mmCIF file of C-alpha atoms in Angstrom:
data_model
loop_
_atom_site.group_PDB
_atom_site.id
_atom_site.type_symbol
_atom_site.label_atom_id
_atom_site.label_comp_id
_atom_site.label_asym_id
_atom_site.label_seq_id
_atom_site.Cartn_x
_atom_site.Cartn_y
_atom_site.Cartn_z
ATOM 1 C CA MET A 10 38.857 -84.543 210.188
ATOM 2 C CA ARG A 11 41.743 -86.963 209.969
ATOM 3 C CA GLU A 12 43.185 -87.838 213.345
ATOM 4 C CA PHE A 13 46.894 -87.355 214.035
ATOM 5 C CA ALA A 14 49.162 -87.378 217.069
ATOM 6 C CA TYR A 15 50.684 -84.121 218.283
ATOM 7 C CA THR A 16 53.765 -83.429 220.383
ATOM 8 C CA ALA A 17 55.500 -80.170 221.325
ATOM 9 C CA PRO A 18 59.039 -81.049 222.455
ATOM 10 C CA ALA A 19 60.798 -78.740 224.906
ATOM 11 C CA THR A 20 64.301 -79.068 223.430
ATOM 12 C CA LEU A 21 65.921 -79.591 220.064
ATOM 13 C CA ALA A 22 67.165 -83.011 221.152
ATOM 14 C CA ASP A 23 63.609 -83.984 222.123
ATOM 15 C CA ALA A 24 62.366 -82.856 218.710
ATOM 16 C CA VAL A 25 64.871 -85.059 216.882
ATOM 17 C CA GLU A 26 63.944 -87.985 219.109
ATOM 18 C CA ALA A 27 60.245 -87.444 218.427
ATOM 19 C CA LEU A 28 60.842 -87.405 214.679
ATOM 20 C CA ALA A 29 62.859 -90.596 214.825
ATOM 21 C CA ARG A 30 60.285 -92.299 217.040
ATOM 22 C CA GLY A 31 57.347 -91.206 214.920
ATOM 23 C CA GLY A 32 58.450 -93.010 211.781
ATOM 24 C CA PRO A 33 57.147 -92.401 208.251
ATOM 25 C CA GLY A 34 54.160 -90.110 208.199
ATOM 26 C CA THR A 35 55.535 -87.802 210.886
ATOM 27 C CA ARG A 36 55.822 -84.159 209.859
ATOM 28 C CA VAL A 37 57.437 -81.081 211.374
ATOM 29 C CA LEU A 38 55.181 -78.175 212.268
ATOM 30 C CA ALA A 39 57.032 -74.838 212.163
ATOM 31 C CA GLY A 40 55.080 -71.803 210.942
ATOM 32 C CA GLY A 41 52.416 -74.072 209.491
ATOM 33 C CA THR A 42 51.677 -71.736 206.595
ATOM 34 C CA SER A 43 52.367 -74.435 204.012
ATOM 35 C CA LEU A 44 51.660 -77.633 205.941
ATOM 36 C CA TYR A 45 48.137 -76.609 206.975
ATOM 37 C CA ASP A 46 47.306 -75.797 203.367
ATOM 38 C CA LEU A 47 48.596 -79.128 202.086
ATOM 39 C CA MET A 48 46.696 -81.013 204.793
ATOM 40 C CA ARG A 49 43.499 -79.252 203.783
ATOM 41 C CA LEU A 50 44.079 -80.270 200.154
ATOM 42 C CA GLY A 51 44.823 -83.864 201.098
ATOM 43 C CA VAL A 52 48.372 -83.691 199.748
ATOM 44 C CA GLU A 53 49.798 -84.200 203.229
ATOM 45 C CA ARG A 54 48.107 -86.707 205.550
ATOM 46 C CA PRO A 55 50.445 -86.890 208.547
ATOM 47 C CA ARG A 56 49.880 -89.400 211.273
ATOM 48 C CA ALA A 57 51.893 -87.279 213.719
ATOM 49 C CA LEU A 58 53.059 -83.660 214.003
ATOM 50 C CA VAL A 59 56.153 -82.519 215.894
ATOM 51 C CA ASP A 60 55.698 -78.854 216.816
ATOM 52 C CA ILE A 61 59.042 -76.999 216.907
ATOM 53 C CA ARG A 62 57.638 -73.453 216.981
ATOM 54 C CA ARG A 63 58.694 -72.697 220.560
ATOM 55 C CA LEU A 64 62.241 -74.042 220.529
ATOM 56 C CA PRO A 65 64.569 -71.170 221.525
ATOM 57 C CA GLU A 66 67.556 -72.808 219.806
ATOM 58 C CA LEU A 67 65.921 -72.140 216.436
ATOM 59 C CA ALA A 68 64.436 -68.693 216.911
ATOM 60 C CA GLY A 69 67.288 -66.175 216.752
ATOM 61 C CA PHE A 70 69.482 -64.689 214.066
ATOM 62 C CA ASP A 71 72.673 -62.621 214.041
ATOM 63 C CA THR A 72 73.815 -60.341 211.210
ATOM 64 C CA SER A 73 76.536 -58.549 213.189
ATOM 65 C CA GLY A 74 79.431 -60.940 212.542
ATOM 66 C CA PRO A 75 82.295 -59.793 210.310
ATOM 67 C CA ASP A 76 82.550 -63.087 208.427
ATOM 68 C CA GLU A 77 79.182 -64.815 208.586
ATOM 69 C CA LEU A 78 75.444 -64.164 208.815
ATOM 70 C CA VAL A 79 73.673 -66.728 211.017
ATOM 71 C CA PHE A 80 69.938 -67.418 210.877
ATOM 72 C CA GLY A 81 68.046 -69.830 213.087
ATOM 73 C CA ALA A 82 65.746 -72.063 211.074
ATOM 74 C CA GLY A 83 62.820 -70.965 213.234
ATOM 75 C CA ALA A 84 63.351 -67.223 212.730
ATOM 76 C CA ARG A 85 60.338 -65.509 211.187
ATOM 77 C CA MET A 86 60.563 -64.223 207.639
ATOM 78 C CA ALA A 87 59.153 -60.807 208.555
ATOM 79 C CA ASP A 88 61.716 -60.230 211.316
ATOM 80 C CA VAL A 89 64.681 -61.058 209.108
ATOM 81 C CA ALA A 90 63.349 -59.059 206.143
ATOM 82 C CA GLU A 91 63.312 -55.916 208.303
ATOM 83 C CA ASP A 92 66.802 -56.309 209.763
ATOM 84 C CA PRO A 93 68.655 -53.010 209.091
ATOM 85 C CA VAL A 94 72.082 -54.626 208.680
ATOM 86 C CA LEU A 95 70.752 -57.074 206.113
ATOM 87 C CA LEU A 96 68.934 -54.314 204.247
ATOM 88 C CA ARG A 97 72.142 -52.286 204.041
ATOM 89 C CA ASP A 98 74.778 -54.945 203.376
ATOM 90 C CA HIS A 99 72.892 -57.801 201.657
ATOM 91 C CA PRO A 100 69.649 -56.325 200.313
ATOM 92 C CA ALA A 101 68.970 -59.268 197.988
ATOM 93 C CA LEU A 102 68.509 -61.533 201.007
ATOM 94 C CA ALA A 103 66.081 -59.120 202.669
ATOM 95 C CA GLU A 104 64.159 -58.529 199.432
ATOM 96 C CA SER A 105 63.717 -62.242 198.767
ATOM 97 C CA LEU A 106 61.825 -62.458 202.065
ATOM 98 C CA ALA A 107 59.937 -59.160 201.823
ATOM 99 C CA LYS A 108 58.579 -60.008 198.354
ATOM 100 C CA ALA A 109 57.259 -63.407 199.404
ATOM 101 C CA ALA A 110 53.644 -64.209 200.258
ATOM 102 C CA SER A 111 51.650 -61.661 202.297
ATOM 103 C CA PRO A 112 52.460 -59.758 205.514
ATOM 104 C CA GLN A 113 50.288 -62.138 207.512
ATOM 105 C CA LEU A 114 52.129 -65.191 206.222
ATOM 106 C CA ARG A 115 55.570 -63.599 206.634
ATOM 107 C CA ASN A 116 54.725 -62.976 210.288
ATOM 108 C CA MET A 117 54.209 -66.735 210.767
ATOM 109 C CA ALA A 118 56.455 -68.480 208.241
ATOM 110 C CA THR A 119 59.950 -69.617 209.245
ATOM 111 C CA LEU A 120 63.194 -69.524 207.293
ATOM 112 C CA GLY A 121 63.764 -73.274 207.484
ATOM 113 C CA GLY A 122 60.217 -74.109 206.537
ATOM 114 C CA ASN A 123 60.403 -71.755 203.584
ATOM 115 C CA LEU A 124 63.351 -73.713 202.184
ATOM 116 C CA LEU A 125 61.313 -76.922 202.220
ATOM 117 C CA GLN A 126 58.018 -75.652 200.827
ATOM 118 C CA ARG A 127 56.505 -77.771 198.108
ATOM 119 C CA THR A 128 55.603 -76.754 194.589
ATOM 120 C CA ARG A 129 52.522 -74.740 193.688
ATOM 121 C CA CYS A 130 52.041 -76.729 190.484
ATOM 122 C CA PRO A 131 48.223 -76.818 190.022
ATOM 123 C CA TYR A 132 48.254 -80.495 189.084
ATOM 124 C CA PHE A 133 50.154 -81.410 192.251
ATOM 125 C CA ARG A 134 47.669 -79.480 194.368
ATOM 126 C CA ALA A 135 44.536 -80.642 192.525
ATOM 127 C CA GLY A 136 45.135 -84.375 192.816
ATOM 128 C CA PRO A 137 43.038 -86.965 190.956
ATOM 129 C CA PRO A 138 42.200 -87.279 188.166
ATOM 130 C CA TYR A 139 45.425 -85.449 187.255
ATOM 131 C CA PRO A 140 48.538 -87.641 187.347
ATOM 132 C CA CYS A 141 51.434 -86.203 189.342
ATOM 133 C CA GLY A 142 54.623 -88.048 190.177
ATOM 134 C CA LYS A 143 55.194 -85.837 193.224
ATOM 135 C CA ARG A 144 51.937 -87.087 194.778
ATOM 136 C CA VAL A 145 51.818 -90.626 193.398
ATOM 137 C CA PRO A 146 55.238 -91.978 192.318
ATOM 138 C CA GLY A 147 55.296 -93.191 188.727
ATOM 139 C CA SER A 148 51.887 -91.788 187.826
ATOM 140 C CA GLY A 149 53.207 -89.312 185.237
ATOM 141 C CA CYS A 150 52.986 -85.549 184.764
ATOM 142 C CA ALA A 151 49.711 -83.957 183.692
ATOM 143 C CA ALA A 152 51.458 -80.676 182.898
ATOM 144 C CA ARG A 153 53.239 -82.252 179.940
ATOM 145 C CA HIS A 154 49.902 -82.554 178.120
ATOM 146 C CA GLY A 155 47.869 -79.720 179.640
ATOM 147 C CA PRO A 156 48.109 -75.991 180.327
ATOM 148 C CA ASP A 157 51.634 -75.308 181.587
ATOM 149 C CA ARG A 158 52.003 -71.527 181.784
ATOM 150 C CA GLY A 159 53.586 -71.570 185.243
ATOM 151 C CA GLN A 160 55.822 -74.580 184.771
ATOM 152 C CA ALA A 161 59.618 -74.618 184.743
ATOM 153 C CA VAL A 162 61.754 -74.302 181.619
ATOM 154 C CA LEU A 163 65.047 -75.369 183.235
ATOM 155 C CA GLY A 164 65.894 -78.654 184.949
ATOM 156 C CA THR A 165 62.729 -80.439 183.843
ATOM 157 C CA SER A 166 62.374 -84.141 183.130
ATOM 158 C CA ALA A 167 59.854 -86.452 181.504
ATOM 159 C CA SER A 168 58.451 -87.056 184.987
ATOM 160 C CA CYS A 169 58.040 -83.461 186.190
ATOM 161 C CA THR A 170 58.081 -79.850 185.052
ATOM 162 C CA ALA A 171 56.979 -78.242 188.351
ATOM 163 C CA ALA A 172 58.786 -75.020 189.263
ATOM 164 C CA TYR A 173 60.369 -74.605 192.669
ATOM 165 C CA PRO A 174 58.243 -71.932 194.367
ATOM 166 C CA GLY A 175 60.559 -70.282 196.904
ATOM 167 C CA ASP A 176 62.511 -67.006 196.850
ATOM 168 C CA TRP A 177 64.710 -67.248 199.971
ATOM 169 C CA ALA A 178 66.576 -70.320 198.697
ATOM 170 C CA VAL A 179 67.340 -68.556 195.407
ATOM 171 C CA ALA A 180 68.973 -65.623 197.206
ATOM 172 C CA LEU A 181 70.837 -67.941 199.592
ATOM 173 C CA LEU A 182 72.182 -69.918 196.646
ATOM 174 C CA ALA A 183 73.713 -66.774 195.183
ATOM 175 C CA PHE A 184 75.651 -66.249 198.431
ATOM 176 C CA ASP A 185 76.943 -69.831 198.909
ATOM 177 C CA ALA A 186 74.875 -70.458 202.036
ATOM 178 C CA ARG A 187 75.338 -73.568 204.167
ATOM 179 C CA LEU A 188 72.866 -75.444 206.355
ATOM 180 C CA ASP A 189 73.518 -76.965 209.781
ATOM 181 C CA LEU A 190 71.406 -80.099 210.241
ATOM 182 C CA LEU A 191 70.669 -82.328 213.221
ATOM 183 C CA GLY A 192 69.390 -85.878 213.277
ATOM 184 C CA PRO A 193 69.647 -89.035 215.389
ATOM 185 C CA SER A 194 73.108 -89.702 213.965
ATOM 186 C CA GLY A 195 74.345 -86.266 215.008
ATOM 187 C CA ALA A 196 75.048 -82.939 213.354
ATOM 188 C CA ARG A 197 76.218 -82.310 209.808
ATOM 189 C CA THR A 198 76.588 -79.338 207.468
ATOM 190 C CA ILE A 199 75.717 -79.223 203.774
ATOM 191 C CA ALA A 200 75.830 -76.559 201.099
ATOM 192 C CA LEU A 201 72.444 -75.052 200.292
ATOM 193 C CA SER A 202 73.165 -76.093 196.716
ATOM 194 C CA ALA A 203 73.040 -79.733 197.858
ATOM 195 C CA LEU A 204 69.606 -79.481 199.495
ATOM 196 C CA HIS A 205 67.174 -79.545 196.573
ATOM 197 C CA ARG A 206 67.035 -82.431 194.102
ATOM 198 C CA ALA A 207 66.315 -82.254 190.399
ATOM 199 C CA PRO A 208 63.139 -84.246 189.612
ATOM 200 C CA GLY A 209 64.682 -86.874 187.341
ATOM 201 C CA ASP A 210 62.620 -90.075 187.500
ATOM 202 C CA THR A 211 61.711 -89.570 191.174
ATOM 203 C CA PRO A 212 60.098 -86.128 191.475
ATOM 204 C CA GLY A 213 58.658 -86.953 194.890
ATOM 205 C CA HIS A 214 62.191 -86.940 196.364
ATOM 206 C CA GLU A 215 62.511 -83.169 196.582
ATOM 207 C CA HIS A 216 65.412 -82.703 199.001
ATOM 208 C CA THR A 217 68.345 -84.556 200.527
ATOM 209 C CA LEU A 218 67.375 -84.396 204.213
ATOM 210 C CA ALA A 219 66.827 -87.649 206.030
ATOM 211 C CA ARG A 220 63.265 -88.135 207.218
ATOM 212 C CA ASP A 221 64.269 -87.497 210.839
ATOM 213 C CA GLU A 222 66.657 -84.561 210.259
ATOM 214 C CA LEU A 223 65.977 -80.930 211.083
ATOM 215 C CA ILE A 224 67.461 -77.759 209.626
ATOM 216 C CA VAL A 225 68.886 -75.972 212.682
ATOM 217 C CA ARG A 226 70.476 -72.878 211.176
ATOM 218 C CA ILE A 227 71.478 -71.195 207.924
ATOM 219 C CA ARG A 228 74.948 -69.663 207.595
ATOM 220 C CA VAL A 229 75.864 -67.176 204.880
ATOM 221 C CA PRO A 230 79.427 -65.945 204.266
ATOM 222 C CA VAL A 231 79.634 -62.158 204.345
ATOM 223 C CA ALA A 232 80.464 -60.911 200.834
ATOM 224 C CA ALA A 233 81.568 -57.492 199.660
ATOM 225 C CA ALA A 234 79.291 -58.033 196.660
ATOM 226 C CA GLY A 235 76.356 -58.164 199.064
ATOM 227 C CA ARG A 236 76.153 -54.367 199.026
ATOM 228 C CA GLY A 237 75.680 -54.498 195.257
ATOM 229 C CA SER A 238 72.918 -57.089 195.303
ATOM 230 C CA ALA A 239 69.262 -57.224 194.277
ATOM 231 C CA PHE A 240 66.382 -59.668 194.131
ATOM 232 C CA HIS A 241 64.085 -58.956 191.192
ATOM 233 C CA LYS A 242 60.781 -60.851 191.065
ATOM 234 C CA VAL A 243 58.285 -60.807 188.207
ATOM 235 C CA ARG A 244 54.794 -62.104 189.013
ATOM 236 C CA ASP A 245 51.188 -61.743 187.962
ATOM 237 C CA ARG A 246 50.350 -59.413 190.840
ATOM 238 C CA GLU A 247 52.346 -57.303 193.272
ATOM 239 C CA SER A 248 51.837 -59.414 196.405
ATOM 240 C CA PHE A 249 50.877 -62.929 197.482
ATOM 241 C CA ALA A 250 51.964 -64.384 194.154
ATOM 242 C CA PHE A 251 54.742 -66.749 193.193
ATOM 243 C CA ALA A 252 57.432 -65.815 190.711
ATOM 244 C CA LEU A 253 57.042 -66.358 187.003
ATOM 245 C CA ALA A 254 60.726 -65.416 186.934
ATOM 246 C CA SER A 255 63.124 -64.089 189.546
ATOM 247 C CA ALA A 256 66.823 -63.392 189.830
ATOM 248 C CA ALA A 257 69.077 -62.914 192.838
ATOM 249 C CA VAL A 258 72.282 -61.177 191.751
ATOM 250 C CA ALA A 259 75.285 -59.594 193.424
ATOM 251 C CA VAL A 260 78.168 -57.666 191.849
ATOM 252 C CA GLU A 261 81.379 -56.116 193.067
ATOM 253 C CA LEU A 262 83.137 -53.543 190.879
ATOM 254 C CA ASP A 263 86.636 -52.131 191.172
ATOM 255 C CA GLY A 264 87.535 -48.453 190.854
ATOM 256 C CA ARG A 265 87.451 -48.624 187.059
ATOM 257 C CA GLY A 266 83.999 -50.198 186.939
ATOM 258 C CA THR A 267 85.290 -53.689 186.143
ATOM 259 C CA VAL A 268 83.322 -56.627 187.549
ATOM 260 C CA VAL A 269 85.508 -58.544 190.039
ATOM 261 C CA ASP A 270 82.788 -60.681 191.630
ATOM 262 C CA CYS A 271 79.403 -61.742 190.305
ATOM 263 C CA ARG A 272 76.663 -64.113 191.497
ATOM 264 C CA ILE A 273 73.456 -64.967 189.628
ATOM 265 C CA ALA A 274 70.719 -67.386 190.693
ATOM 266 C CA LEU A 275 67.284 -67.910 189.158
ATOM 267 C CA GLY A 276 63.857 -68.632 190.606
ATOM 268 C CA GLY A 277 60.464 -69.363 189.088
ATOM 269 C CA LEU A 278 62.121 -70.756 185.969
ATOM 270 C CA ALA A 279 63.585 -74.045 187.180
ATOM 271 C CA THR A 280 62.597 -77.143 189.100
ATOM 272 C CA ARG A 281 64.970 -76.148 191.913
ATOM 273 C CA PRO A 282 66.963 -73.023 192.836
ATOM 274 C CA TRP A 283 69.229 -72.499 189.827
ATOM 275 C CA ARG A 284 72.751 -71.003 189.913
ATOM 276 C CA VAL A 285 74.297 -70.038 186.571
ATOM 277 C CA PRO A 286 78.128 -69.912 186.808
ATOM 278 C CA ALA A 287 78.539 -69.482 183.045
ATOM 279 C CA ALA A 288 76.513 -66.267 183.156
ATOM 280 C CA GLU A 289 78.582 -65.051 186.096
ATOM 281 C CA ARG A 290 81.844 -65.735 184.256
ATOM 282 C CA SER A 291 80.610 -63.806 181.220
ATOM 283 C CA LEU A 292 80.652 -60.598 183.287
ATOM 284 C CA LEU A 293 83.939 -61.011 185.153
ATOM 285 C CA GLY A 294 86.776 -58.781 184.005
ATOM 286 C CA GLY A 295 84.634 -56.360 182.027
ATOM 287 C CA PRO A 296 82.269 -53.444 182.561
ATOM 288 C CA LEU A 297 78.668 -54.054 183.577
ATOM 289 C CA THR A 298 76.646 -52.473 180.789
ATOM 290 C CA GLY A 299 73.140 -52.947 179.508
ATOM 291 C CA ALA A 300 74.482 -55.114 176.691
ATOM 292 C CA SER A 301 76.639 -57.299 178.940
ATOM 293 C CA ALA A 302 73.763 -57.708 181.412
ATOM 294 C CA ARG A 303 71.475 -58.798 178.584
ATOM 295 C CA ARG A 304 74.102 -61.250 177.386
ATOM 296 C CA ALA A 305 74.429 -62.695 180.888
ATOM 297 C CA GLY A 306 70.678 -63.235 180.931
ATOM 298 C CA GLU A 307 70.794 -65.034 177.605
ATOM 299 C CA ILE A 308 73.550 -67.322 178.874
ATOM 300 C CA ALA A 309 71.587 -67.959 182.072
ATOM 301 C CA LEU A 310 68.622 -69.256 180.056
ATOM 302 C CA THR A 311 70.726 -71.498 177.814
ATOM 303 C CA GLY A 312 69.106 -74.908 177.588
ATOM 304 C CA ALA A 313 65.609 -73.698 178.484
ATOM 305 C CA ARG A 314 62.920 -76.057 177.215
ATOM 306 C CA ALA A 315 59.472 -74.541 176.893
ATOM 307 C CA GLY A 316 56.182 -76.386 176.836
ATOM 308 C CA ALA A 317 53.000 -75.432 175.039
ATOM 309 C CA HIS A 318 52.191 -72.262 176.996
ATOM 310 C CA ASN A 319 55.292 -71.100 178.887
ATOM 311 C CA GLY A 320 57.614 -70.149 176.046
ATOM 312 C CA PHE A 321 57.424 -66.506 177.171
ATOM 313 C CA LYS A 322 59.414 -67.450 180.260
ATOM 314 C CA THR A 323 62.684 -67.677 178.358
ATOM 315 C CA GLU A 324 62.689 -64.048 177.260
ATOM 316 C CA LEU A 325 61.164 -63.008 180.575
ATOM 317 C CA GLY A 326 64.024 -64.731 182.380
ATOM 318 C CA VAL A 327 66.620 -62.943 180.249
ATOM 319 C CA ARG A 328 65.062 -59.560 181.015
ATOM 320 C CA THR A 329 64.705 -60.386 184.710
ATOM 321 C CA VAL A 330 68.424 -61.112 185.022
ATOM 322 C CA ALA A 331 69.340 -57.948 183.115
ATOM 323 C CA GLU A 332 67.078 -55.772 185.279
ATOM 324 C CA ALA A 333 68.395 -57.290 188.517
ATOM 325 C CA LEU A 334 71.949 -56.559 187.376
ATOM 326 C CA ARG A 335 71.010 -52.964 186.552
ATOM 327 C CA VAL A 336 69.629 -52.445 190.056
ATOM 328 C CA ALA A 337 72.631 -54.172 191.656
ATOM 329 C CA ARG A 338 75.078 -51.984 189.737
ATOM 330 C CA GLY A 339 73.274 -48.875 190.931
ATOM 331 C CA ARG A 340 73.503 -50.010 194.544
ATOM 332 C CA TRP A 341 77.218 -50.689 194.274
ATOM 333 C CA THR A 342 78.039 -47.325 192.749
ATOM 334 C CA ARG A 343 75.779 -45.089 194.867
#
């Protein structure tokens, strides 16, 4: 047992102060579904935990607004996944939560914590003797010379090929979500697209939050295309498995069946949530057919770089996008 300090602040302001006071090595405890696991594996060795699970400012969510969906960072995945308004008007968002993990974990895990979960790369989780730049900066990437079936094919670098594991962030990216943050210097808002970093030469720097900043809420603009949306996830088993490939898509069609709005984001295939504007543009102004959906998938996987064992992911990604678009079209036209 490694000793660590523990504090459970009563207010959001107290939580920010505790993070700032704790210094490096202080971690936030929200649902705990990821942090506990990483502590057990020795990946995380915090010297202090700041428990934010009972802060009322983070717990709620509101999907009734005409212009914006608002989610507290501490809202539970299971609660949001079952929201009837979300299921009707933005099903891709609900599906990205419902298809994650297991029911037990969804009942504990929070929306904000889910955005910041760390990779499931086996080399990252195994530790020595496998080099991993996410665990030990500059040590290299064991996946580049070993089995790499689950690794990313988009956004990789010489230092890291680990796939981003989450689903919620992929769906949020498709809907131009924004994050409200709070730290000692005050509040700020960033686009979800600005949260996750590409690995580059510093794969251990996974996001753009300051060490003492908290995600307070997630805001998603209401979109007509939300009704015609879908989250399609391909994995080795039906539940409690991470995506080999996933796609969050949304389409809006006019009365003639012409695509007037389109969003496509990928998961399981890239080192961070991956939006593909070129694939979206390929569908605008034309009908959404099986052929055009397939073409959009091919454009989405442009630039994919496979390793020794994950070459199947390129074709799998193409088919995943095409299938998600087929489902989304059906939802728009029903």
